[in-house]
Tab-separated table of C-alpha atoms and ligand atoms in Angstrom:
chain	number	residue	atom	x	y	z
A	1327	UNK	CA	12.567	-8.108	-6.321
A	1328	UNK	CA	11.047	-10.885	-8.348
A	1329	UNK	CA	7.447	-11.527	-9.288
A	1330	UNK	CA	5.861	-14.115	-11.576
A	1331	UNK	CA	4.825	-13.293	-15.122
A	1332	UNK	CA	1.048	-13.233	-15.629
A	1333	UNK	CA	-0.611	-14.165	-18.912
A	1334	UNK	CA	-4.170	-14.662	-19.979
A	1335	UNK	CA	-5.507	-16.435	-23.006
A	1336	UNK	CA	-8.370	-18.472	-24.400
A	1337	UNK	CA	-5.899	-20.777	-26.080
A	1338	UNK	CA	-5.088	-23.162	-23.291
A	1339	UNK	CA	-3.015	-26.241	-23.992
A	1340	UNK	CA	-1.493	-28.550	-21.450
A	1341	UNK	CA	1.928	-27.110	-22.092
A	1342	UNK	CA	0.614	-23.979	-20.385
A	1343	UNK	CA	0.222	-25.722	-17.082
A	1344	UNK	CA	2.197	-28.026	-14.812
A	1345	UNK	CA	-0.097	-27.072	-11.967
A	1346	UNK	CA	-3.750	-26.684	-12.891
A	1347	UNK	CA	-5.947	-24.810	-10.455
A	1348	UNK	CA	-9.672	-25.603	-10.643
A	1349	UNK	CA	-11.800	-23.132	-8.646
A	1350	UNK	CA	-15.362	-23.650	-7.379
A	1351	UNK	CA	-17.601	-20.881	-6.036
A	1352	UNK	CA	-19.184	-23.464	-3.697
A	1353	UNK	CA	-19.784	-27.230	-3.596
A	1354	UNK	CA	-21.889	-27.178	-6.786
A	1355	UNK	CA	-20.691	-24.281	-8.900
A	1356	UNK	CA	-17.470	-24.741	-10.784
A	1357	UNK	CA	-15.857	-21.576	-12.215
A	1358	UNK	CA	-14.546	-23.598	-15.141
A	1359	UNK	CA	-16.295	-25.589	-17.815
A	1360	UNK	CA	-16.068	-29.378	-17.476
A	1361	UNK	CA	-15.176	-29.449	-21.205
A	1362	UNK	CA	-11.842	-27.858	-20.349
A	1363	UNK	CA	-10.829	-30.786	-18.098
A	1364	UNK	CA	-8.349	-33.104	-19.863
A	1365	UNK	CA	-9.910	-36.517	-20.321
A	1366	UNK	CA	-7.225	-38.481	-18.476
A	1367	UNK	CA	-8.139	-36.690	-15.249
A	1368	UNK	CA	-11.562	-38.258	-15.047
A	1369	UNK	CA	-14.379	-36.361	-13.347
A	1370	UNK	CA	-13.458	-33.683	-10.854
A	1371	UNK	CA	-15.289	-32.995	-7.611
A	1372	UNK	CA	-15.134	-29.872	-5.464
A	1373	UNK	CA	-13.392	-30.040	-2.066
A	1374	UNK	CA	-15.890	-31.022	0.659
A	1375	UNK	CA	-15.605	-27.979	2.884
A	1376	UNK	CA	-15.957	-24.243	2.217
A	1377	UNK	CA	-12.642	-22.502	1.698
A	1378	UNK	CA	-10.657	-25.746	1.412
A	1379	UNK	CA	-8.440	-26.958	-1.372
A	1380	UNK	CA	-7.488	-30.495	-2.314
A	1381	UNK	CA	-5.358	-32.461	-4.682
A	1382	UNK	CA	-7.551	-33.638	-7.565
A	1383	UNK	CA	-5.026	-35.350	-9.763
A	1384	UNK	CA	-1.317	-36.037	-9.962
A	1385	UNK	CA	0.030	-38.003	-12.846
A	1386	UNK	CA	0.747	-38.001	-16.509
A	1387	UNK	CA	-1.532	-36.383	-19.075
A	1388	UNK	CA	-0.537	-36.544	-22.741
A	1389	UNK	CA	2.933	-37.503	-21.583
A	1390	UNK	CA	3.254	-34.481	-19.264
A	1391	UNK	CA	3.526	-34.482	-15.479
A	1392	UNK	CA	0.482	-32.623	-14.193
A	1393	UNK	CA	-0.757	-31.709	-10.730
A	1394	UNK	CA	-4.371	-30.527	-10.465
A	1395	UNK	CA	-5.700	-28.829	-7.353
A	1396	UNK	CA	-9.299	-27.915	-6.601
A	1397	UNK	CA	-10.114	-24.902	-4.473
A	1398	UNK	CA	-13.383	-23.696	-2.980
A	1399	UNK	CA	-13.611	-19.927	-2.892
A	1400	UNK	CA	-16.476	-19.789	-0.354
A	1401	UNK	CA	-14.409	-19.482	2.835
A	1402	UNK	CA	-16.044	-18.133	5.965
A	1403	UNK	CA	-15.232	-14.453	6.707
A	1404	UNK	CA	-13.701	-13.971	3.261
A	1405	UNK	CA	-14.684	-13.256	-0.337
A	1406	UNK	CA	-14.150	-15.338	-3.487
A	1407	UNK	CA	-11.672	-12.694	-4.678
A	1408	UNK	CA	-9.530	-12.855	-1.558
A	1409	UNK	CA	-9.636	-16.656	-1.698
A	1410	UNK	CA	-8.573	-16.635	-5.341
A	1411	UNK	CA	-5.600	-14.395	-4.476
A	1412	UNK	CA	-4.605	-16.785	-1.686
A	1413	UNK	CA	-5.047	-19.861	-3.898
A	1414	UNK	CA	-2.777	-18.442	-6.610
A	1415	UNK	CA	-0.255	-17.270	-4.043
A	1416	UNK	CA	-0.006	-20.702	-2.404
A	1417	UNK	CA	0.125	-22.367	-5.826
A	1418	UNK	CA	3.199	-20.214	-6.529
A	1419	UNK	CA	4.843	-21.415	-3.301
A	1420	UNK	CA	4.016	-24.991	-4.260
A	1421	UNK	CA	5.646	-24.500	-7.667
A	1422	UNK	CA	8.769	-23.124	-5.976
A	1423	UNK	CA	9.087	-26.146	-3.721
A	1424	UNK	CA	8.131	-28.710	-6.382
A	1425	UNK	CA	10.102	-27.173	-9.235
A	1426	UNK	CA	6.990	-26.584	-11.365
A	1427	UNK	CA	7.184	-23.891	-14.021
A	1428	UNK	CA	3.623	-22.962	-14.890
A	1429	UNK	CA	0.305	-22.486	-13.184
A	1430	UNK	CA	-2.930	-22.460	-15.148
A	1431	UNK	CA	-5.994	-21.026	-13.426
A	1432	UNK	CA	-8.941	-22.651	-15.175
A	1433	UNK	CA	-11.890	-20.285	-15.705
A	1434	UNK	CA	-14.879	-20.440	-18.015
A	1435	UNK	CA	-15.352	-16.654	-18.162
A	1436	UNK	CA	-14.641	-13.530	-16.146
A	1437	UNK	CA	-18.165	-12.655	-15.079
A	1438	UNK	CA	-17.208	-12.547	-11.414
A	1439	UNK	CA	-13.927	-10.663	-11.870
A	1440	UNK	CA	-11.796	-13.649	-10.895
A	1441	UNK	CA	-9.160	-12.922	-13.544
A	1442	UNK	CA	-8.380	-9.668	-11.721
A	1443	UNK	CA	-8.051	-11.577	-8.448
A	1444	UNK	CA	-5.836	-14.274	-10.001
A	1445	UNK	CA	-3.682	-11.523	-11.510
A	1446	UNK	CA	-3.370	-9.797	-8.129
A	1447	UNK	CA	-2.555	-13.136	-6.493
A	1448	UNK	CA	0.174	-13.724	-9.069
A	1449	UNK	CA	1.926	-10.344	-9.060
A	1450	UNK	CA	1.526	-9.198	-5.455
A	1451	UNK	CA	1.137	-12.703	-3.991
A	1452	UNK	CA	4.184	-13.990	-5.858
A	1453	UNK	CA	6.352	-10.982	-4.993
A	1454	UNK	CA	9.673	-11.938	-3.402
A	1455	UNK	CA	12.137	-9.425	-1.952
A	1456	UNK	CA	15.257	-11.215	-3.097
A	1457	UNK	CA	17.646	-8.310	-3.723
A	1458	UNK	CA	20.192	-9.629	-1.206
A	1459	UNK	CA	19.865	-13.366	-1.814
A	1460	UNK	CA	22.656	-15.065	-3.735
A	1461	UNK	CA	20.161	-17.608	-4.966
A	1462	UNK	CA	17.025	-16.076	-6.446
A	1463	UNK	CA	13.730	-17.945	-6.324
A	1464	UNK	CA	12.554	-19.602	-9.504
A	1465	UNK	CA	9.010	-18.316	-9.940
A	1466	UNK	CA	6.419	-19.849	-12.263
A	1467	UNK	CA	4.428	-18.183	-15.020
A	1468	UNK	CA	0.795	-17.759	-13.992
A	1469	UNK	CA	-1.617	-18.276	-16.795
A	1470	UNK	CA	-5.347	-17.465	-16.634
A	1471	UNK	CA	-6.947	-19.962	-19.010
A	1472	UNK	CA	-10.266	-18.242	-19.714
A	1473	UNK	CA	-12.590	-19.964	-22.150
A	1474	UNK	CA	-14.827	-17.017	-23.118
A	1475	UNK	CA	-15.074	-13.240	-23.147
A	1476	UNK	CA	-11.405	-12.377	-22.830
A	1477	UNK	CA	-11.515	-9.457	-25.230
A	1478	UNK	CA	-13.492	-7.347	-22.786
A	1479	UNK	CA	-10.938	-7.688	-20.015
A	1480	UNK	CA	-7.720	-7.008	-21.886
A	1481	UNK	CA	-7.565	-3.295	-21.003
A	1482	UNK	CA	-8.389	-4.033	-17.405
A	1483	UNK	CA	-5.541	-6.542	-17.177
A	1484	UNK	CA	-3.093	-4.014	-18.651
A	1485	UNK	CA	-4.183	-1.318	-16.190
A	1486	UNK	CA	-4.060	-3.745	-13.262
A	1487	UNK	CA	-0.487	-4.680	-14.177
A	1488	UNK	CA	0.574	-1.062	-13.682
A	1489	UNK	CA	-1.089	-0.843	-10.266
A	1490	UNK	CA	0.304	-4.165	-9.037
A	1491	UNK	CA	3.782	-3.251	-10.209
A	1492	UNK	CA	3.741	0.055	-8.309
A	1493	UNK	CA	2.366	-1.772	-5.311
A	1494	UNK	CA	5.473	-3.952	-5.499
A	1495	UNK	CA	7.612	-0.838	-5.985
A	1496	UNK	CA	6.205	0.533	-2.715
A	1497	UNK	CA	7.074	-2.790	-1.056
A	1498	UNK	CA	10.592	-2.727	-2.468
A	1499	UNK	CA	11.469	0.690	-1.068
A	1500	UNK	CA	10.052	-0.395	2.300
A	1501	UNK	CA	11.756	-3.779	2.376
A	1502	UNK	CA	15.141	-2.307	1.437
A	1503	UNK	CA	17.187	-1.953	4.632
A	1504	UNK	CA	17.759	1.406	6.353
A	1505	UNK	CA	21.473	1.400	5.469
A	1506	UNK	CA	20.377	1.675	1.834
A	1507	UNK	CA	17.238	3.797	2.068
A	1508	UNK	CA	17.548	7.265	3.600
A	1509	UNK	CA	15.929	10.589	2.641
A	1510	UNK	CA	18.625	11.358	0.065
A	1511	UNK	CA	18.808	7.929	-1.604
A	1512	UNK	CA	15.040	7.487	-1.596
A	1513	UNK	CA	14.456	10.812	-3.308
A	1514	UNK	CA	16.993	9.823	-5.986
A	1515	UNK	CA	15.237	6.503	-6.586
A	1516	UNK	CA	11.918	8.330	-6.937
A	1517	UNK	CA	13.324	10.884	-9.384
A	1518	UNK	CA	14.348	7.977	-11.627
A	1519	UNK	CA	11.022	6.199	-11.424
A	1520	UNK	CA	9.036	9.396	-11.962
A	1521	UNK	CA	10.729	9.985	-15.336
A	1522	UNK	CA	9.472	6.620	-16.595
A	1523	UNK	CA	5.951	7.155	-15.290
A	1524	UNK	CA	5.470	10.745	-16.490
A	1525	UNK	CA	5.214	12.276	-13.024
A	1526	UNK	CA	6.938	15.649	-12.588
A	1527	UNK	CA	9.110	15.440	-9.500
A	1528	UNK	CA	10.761	18.199	-7.476
A	1529	UNK	CA	12.908	17.521	-4.419
A	1530	UNK	CA	13.416	20.189	-1.765
A	1531	UNK	CA	16.718	19.874	0.096
A	1532	UNK	CA	17.403	21.199	3.591
A	1533	UNK	CA	18.234	24.707	2.317
A	1534	UNK	CA	14.984	24.965	0.409
A	1535	UNK	CA	13.071	23.557	3.385
A	1536	UNK	CA	14.619	26.320	5.513
A	1537	UNK	CA	13.596	28.967	2.995
A	1538	UNK	CA	10.078	27.553	2.893
A	1539	UNK	CA	9.810	27.542	6.702
A	1540	UNK	CA	9.189	23.802	7.031
A	1541	UNK	CA	10.141	23.789	10.710
A	1542	UNK	CA	8.658	20.365	11.454
A	1543	UNK	CA	10.559	18.486	8.757
A	1544	UNK	CA	13.797	20.308	9.621
A	1545	UNK	CA	13.498	19.678	13.368
A	1546	UNK	CA	12.925	15.934	13.046
A	1547	UNK	CA	15.564	15.551	10.333
A	1548	UNK	CA	18.369	17.537	11.925
A	1549	UNK	CA	19.823	14.716	14.042
A	1550	UNK	CA	20.626	12.454	11.106
A	1551	UNK	CA	23.675	12.191	8.880
A	1552	UNK	CA	21.416	12.174	5.830
A	1553	UNK	CA	19.481	15.467	5.749
A	1554	UNK	CA	15.721	15.659	5.235
A	1555	UNK	CA	14.038	15.946	1.859
A	1556	UNK	CA	10.572	16.776	0.615
A	1557	UNK	CA	9.424	15.061	-2.556
A	1558	UNK	CA	6.756	16.926	-4.495
A	1559	UNK	CA	5.204	15.042	-7.390
A	1560	UNK	CA	2.846	16.679	-9.864
A	1561	UNK	CA	0.656	15.145	-12.503
A	1562	UNK	CA	-1.586	17.602	-14.321
A	1563	UNK	CA	-3.420	16.268	-17.384
A	1564	UNK	CA	-5.501	18.631	-19.544
A	1565	UNK	CA	-8.647	16.590	-19.007
A	1566	UNK	CA	-8.440	16.574	-15.171
A	1567	UNK	CA	-11.816	16.505	-13.446
A	1568	UNK	CA	-10.590	17.019	-9.867
A	1569	UNK	CA	-7.401	17.869	-8.002
A	1570	UNK	CA	-6.320	15.435	-5.271
A	1571	UNK	CA	-3.402	16.069	-2.918
A	1572	UNK	CA	-1.758	13.035	-1.355
A	1573	UNK	CA	0.561	13.352	1.646
A	1574	UNK	CA	2.621	10.475	3.080
A	1575	UNK	CA	4.808	10.077	6.163
A	1576	UNK	CA	8.318	9.132	5.099
A	1577	UNK	CA	10.390	8.331	8.169
A	1578	UNK	CA	13.091	6.135	6.656
A	1579	UNK	CA	13.985	4.931	10.157
A	1580	UNK	CA	12.359	5.817	13.468
A	1581	UNK	CA	14.641	5.217	16.448
A	1582	UNK	CA	12.318	7.423	18.494
A	1583	UNK	CA	15.013	10.086	18.789
A	1584	UNK	CA	15.950	11.033	22.370
A	1585	UNK	CA	12.661	9.446	23.462
A	1586	UNK	CA	14.419	6.314	22.273
A	1587	UNK	CA	12.390	3.244	21.461
A	1588	UNK	CA	13.559	0.022	23.122
A	1589	UNK	CA	15.548	-2.209	20.736
A	1590	UNK	CA	12.618	-4.565	20.163
A	1591	UNK	CA	10.330	-1.679	19.162
A	1592	UNK	CA	12.923	-0.403	16.693
A	1593	UNK	CA	12.542	-3.638	14.760
A	1594	UNK	CA	10.237	-2.815	11.930
A	1595	UNK	CA	10.848	0.944	12.058
A	1596	UNK	CA	12.355	0.852	8.573
A	1597	UNK	CA	8.713	0.528	7.509
A	1598	UNK	CA	7.897	3.920	9.034
A	1599	UNK	CA	7.787	5.358	5.533
A	1600	UNK	CA	4.752	3.228	4.619
A	1601	UNK	CA	2.634	6.342	4.022
A	1602	UNK	CA	5.198	7.866	1.664
A	1603	UNK	CA	5.550	4.558	-0.201
A	1604	UNK	CA	1.758	4.338	-0.596
A	1605	UNK	CA	1.264	7.865	-1.947
A	1606	UNK	CA	4.330	7.709	-4.209
A	1607	UNK	CA	3.332	4.303	-5.594
A	1608	UNK	CA	-0.198	5.540	-6.217
A	1609	UNK	CA	0.944	8.785	-7.868
A	1610	UNK	CA	3.346	6.924	-10.181
A	1611	UNK	CA	0.560	4.517	-11.172
A	1612	UNK	CA	-1.975	7.321	-11.774
A	1613	UNK	CA	0.508	9.181	-13.994
A	1614	UNK	CA	1.471	6.077	-15.944
A	1615	UNK	CA	-2.183	5.161	-16.444
A	1616	UNK	CA	-2.873	8.753	-17.578
A	1617	UNK	CA	-6.009	8.970	-15.441
A	1618	UNK	CA	-8.075	12.156	-15.921
A	1619	UNK	CA	-7.339	13.594	-12.490
A	1620	UNK	CA	-4.859	16.191	-11.244
A	1621	UNK	CA	-2.645	14.877	-8.515
A	1622	UNK	CA	-0.070	16.510	-6.277
A	1623	UNK	CA	1.857	14.306	-3.900
A	1624	UNK	CA	3.972	15.386	-0.931
A	1625	UNK	CA	6.333	12.965	0.777
A	1626	UNK	CA	8.402	14.482	3.596
A	1627	UNK	CA	11.431	12.227	4.215
A	1628	UNK	CA	13.484	12.158	7.429
A	1629	UNK	CA	15.476	9.773	9.580
A	1630	UNK	CA	14.581	10.163	13.270
A	1631	UNK	CA	17.951	9.753	14.990
A	1632	UNK	CA	20.003	10.629	18.036
A	1633	UNK	CA	23.077	12.868	17.813
A	1634	UNK	CA	24.406	16.160	19.147
A	1635	UNK	CA	22.350	17.931	16.503
A	1636	UNK	CA	19.097	16.024	17.125
A	1637	UNK	CA	16.024	17.799	18.451
A	1638	UNK	CA	15.104	17.528	22.124
A	1639	UNK	CA	11.971	17.211	24.176
A	1640	UNK	CA	10.674	20.668	25.122
A	1641	UNK	CA	12.096	22.237	21.945
A	1642	UNK	CA	9.617	24.738	20.508
A	1643	UNK	CA	9.475	24.685	16.732
A	1644	UNK	CA	7.571	26.806	14.206
A	1645	UNK	CA	5.770	25.094	11.401
A	1646	UNK	CA	5.116	26.145	7.789
A	1647	UNK	CA	1.869	27.966	8.713
A	1648	UNK	CA	3.474	29.880	11.591
A	1649	UNK	CA	2.007	27.758	14.399
A	1650	UNK	CA	4.399	26.942	17.235
A	1651	UNK	CA	4.655	23.407	18.613
A	1652	UNK	CA	6.265	22.252	21.837
A	1653	UNK	CA	7.936	18.870	21.350
A	1654	UNK	CA	6.897	16.789	24.337
A	1655	UNK	CA	7.996	13.561	22.690
A	1656	UNK	CA	10.595	13.163	19.931
A	1657	UNK	CA	9.019	9.811	19.022
A	1658	UNK	CA	5.829	11.569	17.910
A	1659	UNK	CA	7.795	12.778	14.869
A	1660	UNK	CA	5.475	11.702	12.059
A	1661	UNK	CA	2.865	14.334	12.832
A	1662	UNK	CA	5.546	17.050	12.816
A	1663	UNK	CA	6.714	16.299	9.299
A	1664	UNK	CA	3.138	15.764	8.071
A	1665	UNK	CA	2.079	19.126	9.503
A	1666	UNK	CA	4.342	21.066	7.116
A	1667	UNK	CA	3.347	18.860	4.192
A	1668	UNK	CA	-0.377	19.290	4.953
A	1669	UNK	CA	0.081	23.092	5.024
A	1670	UNK	CA	1.726	22.910	1.600
A	1671	UNK	CA	-1.081	20.677	0.313
A	1672	UNK	CA	-3.707	23.186	1.516
A	1673	UNK	CA	-1.885	26.033	-0.215
A	1674	UNK	CA	-2.603	24.257	-3.511
A	1675	UNK	CA	-6.337	24.541	-2.757
A	1676	UNK	CA	-7.119	21.031	-4.019
A	1677	UNK	CA	-10.572	19.469	-4.070
A	1678	UNK	CA	-9.482	16.949	-1.465
A	1679	UNK	CA	-6.515	15.794	0.598
A	1680	UNK	CA	-5.656	12.278	1.765
A	1681	UNK	CA	-2.705	11.605	4.030
A	1682	UNK	CA	-1.352	8.172	4.892
A	1683	UNK	CA	0.997	7.460	7.775
A	1684	UNK	CA	2.293	4.705	10.029
A	1685	UNK	CA	1.437	7.166	12.742
A	1686	UNK	CA	0.570	5.477	16.034
A	1687	UNK	CA	0.980	2.212	17.889
A	1688	UNK	CA	-2.391	3.096	19.434
A	1689	UNK	CA	-4.098	2.547	16.087
A	1690	UNK	CA	-2.611	-0.979	15.918
A	1691	UNK	CA	-3.963	-1.601	19.415
A	1692	UNK	CA	-7.425	-0.426	18.323
A	1693	UNK	CA	-7.758	-2.154	14.940
A	1694	UNK	CA	-5.031	-4.783	14.726
A	1695	UNK	CA	-2.859	-5.526	11.737
A	1696	UNK	CA	-5.536	-5.970	9.081
A	1697	UNK	CA	-7.326	-2.638	9.317
A	1698	UNK	CA	-6.260	0.988	8.934
A	1699	UNK	CA	-7.865	3.806	10.899
A	1700	UNK	CA	-9.666	6.473	8.879
A	1701	UNK	CA	-10.320	9.990	10.170
A	1702	UNK	CA	-12.291	12.660	8.344
A	1703	UNK	CA	-15.244	15.022	8.770
A	1704	UNK	CA	-16.755	14.561	5.313
A	1705	UNK	CA	-18.988	11.469	5.593
A	1706	UNK	CA	-19.475	11.093	1.863
A	1707	UNK	CA	-15.750	11.249	1.184
A	1708	UNK	CA	-15.084	8.795	4.029
A	1709	UNK	CA	-17.568	6.298	2.557
A	1710	UNK	CA	-16.046	6.640	-0.897
A	1711	UNK	CA	-12.608	5.839	0.452
A	1712	UNK	CA	-13.871	2.878	2.506
A	1713	UNK	CA	-15.598	1.590	-0.637
A	1714	UNK	CA	-12.451	2.006	-2.771
A	1715	UNK	CA	-10.596	0.060	-0.077
A	1716	UNK	CA	-13.136	-2.739	-0.007
A	1717	UNK	CA	-12.901	-3.115	-3.784
A	1718	UNK	CA	-9.101	-3.243	-3.529
A	1719	UNK	CA	-8.974	-5.768	-0.692
A	1720	UNK	CA	-7.741	-3.120	1.800
A	1721	UNK	CA	-9.730	-2.408	4.958
A	1722	UNK	CA	-10.326	1.011	6.555
A	1723	UNK	CA	-12.444	1.708	9.619
A	1724	UNK	CA	-13.668	5.180	10.655
A	1725	UNK	CA	-12.436	6.577	13.969
A	1726	UNK	CA	-13.633	9.913	15.393
A	1727	UNK	CA	-12.048	13.353	15.247
A	1728	UNK	CA	-13.414	13.966	18.755
A	1729	UNK	CA	-12.921	17.711	19.241
A	1730	UNK	CA	-12.940	17.755	23.087
A	1731	UNK	CA	-9.645	15.834	23.004
A	1732	UNK	CA	-8.056	18.921	21.419
A	1733	UNK	CA	-7.691	20.080	25.036
A	1734	UNK	CA	-5.000	17.455	25.510
A	1735	UNK	CA	-2.768	19.156	22.962
A	1736	UNK	CA	-2.746	22.440	24.898
A	1737	UNK	CA	0.351	23.904	26.493
A	1738	UNK	CA	0.957	27.326	28.035
A	1739	UNK	CA	4.138	28.125	26.133
A	1740	UNK	CA	3.296	27.299	22.496
A	1741	UNK	CA	0.228	27.080	20.260
A	1742	UNK	CA	0.120	23.327	20.953
A	1743	UNK	CA	2.234	20.336	21.908
A	1744	UNK	CA	2.831	17.216	19.848
A	1745	UNK	CA	1.298	14.536	22.107
A	1746	UNK	CA	-1.899	14.095	24.094
A	1747	UNK	CA	-2.487	12.065	27.247
A	1748	UNK	CA	-2.286	8.379	27.943
A	1749	UNK	CA	-5.389	7.238	26.053
A	1750	UNK	CA	-6.746	7.611	22.532
A	1751	UNK	CA	-3.326	8.141	20.958
A	1752	UNK	CA	-4.534	7.589	17.392
A	1753	UNK	CA	-7.225	10.247	17.929
A	1754	UNK	CA	-4.985	12.920	19.441
A	1755	UNK	CA	-2.461	12.322	16.637
A	1756	UNK	CA	-5.229	12.858	14.057
A	1757	UNK	CA	-6.429	15.981	15.899
A	1758	UNK	CA	-2.883	17.347	15.857
A	1759	UNK	CA	-2.844	16.963	12.047
A	1760	UNK	CA	-6.249	18.641	11.778
A	1761	UNK	CA	-4.702	21.851	13.128
A	1762	UNK	CA	-2.731	22.104	9.875
A	1763	UNK	CA	-5.588	21.498	7.430
A	1764	UNK	CA	-8.027	24.175	6.144
A	1765	UNK	CA	-11.518	23.341	7.362
A	1766	UNK	CA	-12.995	23.992	3.897
A	1767	UNK	CA	-10.948	21.271	2.179
A	1768	UNK	CA	-12.278	17.698	2.519
A	1769	UNK	CA	-9.474	15.770	4.211
A	1770	UNK	CA	-8.931	12.157	5.243
A	1771	UNK	CA	-6.154	10.921	7.480
A	1772	UNK	CA	-5.290	7.216	7.203
A	1773	UNK	CA	-3.351	5.680	10.075
A	1774	UNK	CA	-1.807	2.615	8.424
A	1775	UNK	CA	0.561	1.648	11.279
A	1776	UNK	CA	-1.187	-1.743	11.599
A	1777	UNK	CA	-1.574	-2.988	8.024
A	1778	UNK	CA	1.530	-1.438	6.399
A	1779	UNK	CA	3.592	-4.492	7.178
A	1780	UNK	CA	3.183	-8.083	8.172
A	1781	UNK	CA	6.064	-9.909	9.784
A	1782	UNK	CA	4.147	-13.171	9.349
A	1783	UNK	CA	2.517	-13.960	5.995
A	1784	UNK	CA	-1.111	-12.823	5.831
A	1785	UNK	CA	-3.727	-13.587	3.200
A	1786	UNK	CA	-2.097	-13.763	-0.204
A	1787	UNK	CA	0.817	-11.504	0.691
A	1788	UNK	CA	4.082	-12.862	2.059
A	1789	UNK	CA	6.230	-11.511	4.857
A	1790	UNK	CA	7.289	-7.852	4.913
A	1791	UNK	CA	5.828	-4.669	3.459
A	1792	UNK	CA	2.394	-4.902	1.876
A	1793	UNK	CA	2.353	-1.755	-0.231
A	1794	UNK	CA	-0.834	-1.024	1.675
A	1795	UNK	CA	-2.803	1.918	0.301
A	1796	UNK	CA	-1.501	1.961	-3.286
A	1797	UNK	CA	-4.466	0.094	-4.760
A	1798	UNK	CA	-7.067	2.042	-2.778
A	1799	UNK	CA	-5.594	5.434	-3.670
A	1800	UNK	CA	-5.432	4.595	-7.379
A	1801	UNK	CA	-9.052	3.491	-7.231
A	1802	UNK	CA	-9.945	6.759	-5.516
A	1803	UNK	CA	-8.261	8.650	-8.342
A	1804	UNK	CA	-10.396	6.655	-10.803
A	1805	UNK	CA	-13.585	7.422	-8.902
A	1806	UNK	CA	-13.503	11.156	-8.086
B	2567	BES	N1	6.256	5.155	13.929
B	2567	BES	C1	5.603	5.191	15.174
B	2567	BES	C2	4.249	4.502	15.169
B	2567	BES	C3	4.251	3.008	15.007
B	2567	BES	C4	4.313	2.184	16.094
B	2567	BES	C5	4.135	2.454	13.757
B	2567	BES	C6	4.292	0.828	15.938
B	2567	BES	C7	4.123	1.076	13.584
B	2567	BES	C8	4.196	0.262	14.683
B	2567	BES	C9	5.398	6.634	15.628
B	2567	BES	O1	6.332	7.553	15.176
B	2567	BES	C10	5.450	6.630	17.112
B	2567	BES	O2	6.470	6.307	17.632
B	2567	BES	N2	4.343	6.975	17.740
B	2567	BES	C11	4.251	6.973	19.159
B	2567	BES	C12	3.479	8.199	19.578
B	2567	BES	C13	3.574	8.480	21.039
B	2567	BES	C14	4.967	8.907	21.394
B	2567	BES	C15	2.590	9.561	21.375
B	2567	BES	C16	3.509	5.702	19.576
B	2567	BES	O3	2.594	5.282	18.889
B	2567	BES	O4	3.885	5.136	20.598
B	2568	ZN	ZN1	8.077	7.730	16.413
B	2569	ZN	ZN1	7.265	7.107	13.370
């Protein structure tokens, strides 16, 4: 992948910018000081309408070709931060098409945290998955030209860089095609990355999974050429305040198994490891940032395929905690692999558990592609996670763990079955997971099936995987 370089400095000269971006909070309030405007440009006025941008100047300044754009960050239904990310991201696209090499975002100070937003817009908004293109995009350098108070933000910028880079790492492993990424290759990639970040990584192969009685992971994975894996990442600093367990669904491709998805619904199923990518990206970032929190991450990895060895509907399997499950639908595979991983997480007796999974189409129906579903019984913990999401530009909305629907998971021949009835699919999936979590441990389940990926560009992020969840989970680790 490629991403722009981001720099910040008080020492702005025109050679730092071919494209100057002048932001306004609204019609009157410029985020930059008028003193910083080169004389040749004359006086600059804000775009007329909220949320709009306009060309302010195009011409020669001190012998250099300069384009200046004004942008108003007060768009309806948005925040100045989200608008800043979008403005930087579209400035990058403009540079690509116009052959410009540098963007300067003109800011007087960082009182409203706009440097962070510009940085996010540059690194995650300028991300391009170009691994298979013969011609790579030529991306500009993004330069935050901040007049005052830079010293205070230097550490923040360094820490943000780590988070944005692991967000892009999560996107890379998702965007890579399924003929490259499978449980075996993905675990190898993660072993490499973990060494650099200081995260201790163990990978359980199929034999170990057998020994450890992970019946869910083994059942789903047994139809594929590449056998299942379980990645266990541990980061245990001396000064840890709390212990968080993260669990992520890692289905490297979901054909549906014998309950085969139609061809059109298989499109996009390489992203069915969005939960694993989120928790792995977050764990790598937390370890590299040396945050004072203990973290254990579990990413069960399988390919859900068809073959003579694949599992069937009506199979009865036994999970890590001894519970038996009747498989009524081989396409409801995510919950089966998460069940074993959640049991393992509970055995660690952490202070809290968060799982993330592209679990149900029903959750996309309920909340659309911008918002993830959040399930959990601990109101305070739920609010904390929603808040961490809001601060990271990722949206989560609470959905209920409605206990009467547990009835739908009943069967006469096993402890439960893996699907409920026709309605409320996101809820019955969450209730299935709840059966594998100790009631005493605060637990949140995030159904990220909607926001994990965007086939059309959304906000500041381009097409493809969004790395959704990485930023929120790192923030959670900072906050507990
Ligand atoms: N990976 C899918 C969920 C999904 C669907 C994610 C669409 C992203 C977009 C999951 O494994 C699945 O197939 N779930 C089924 C469950 C059903 C069989 C109860 C679904 O949602 O249809
Ligand atoms: Zn499925
Ligand atoms: Zn799936």
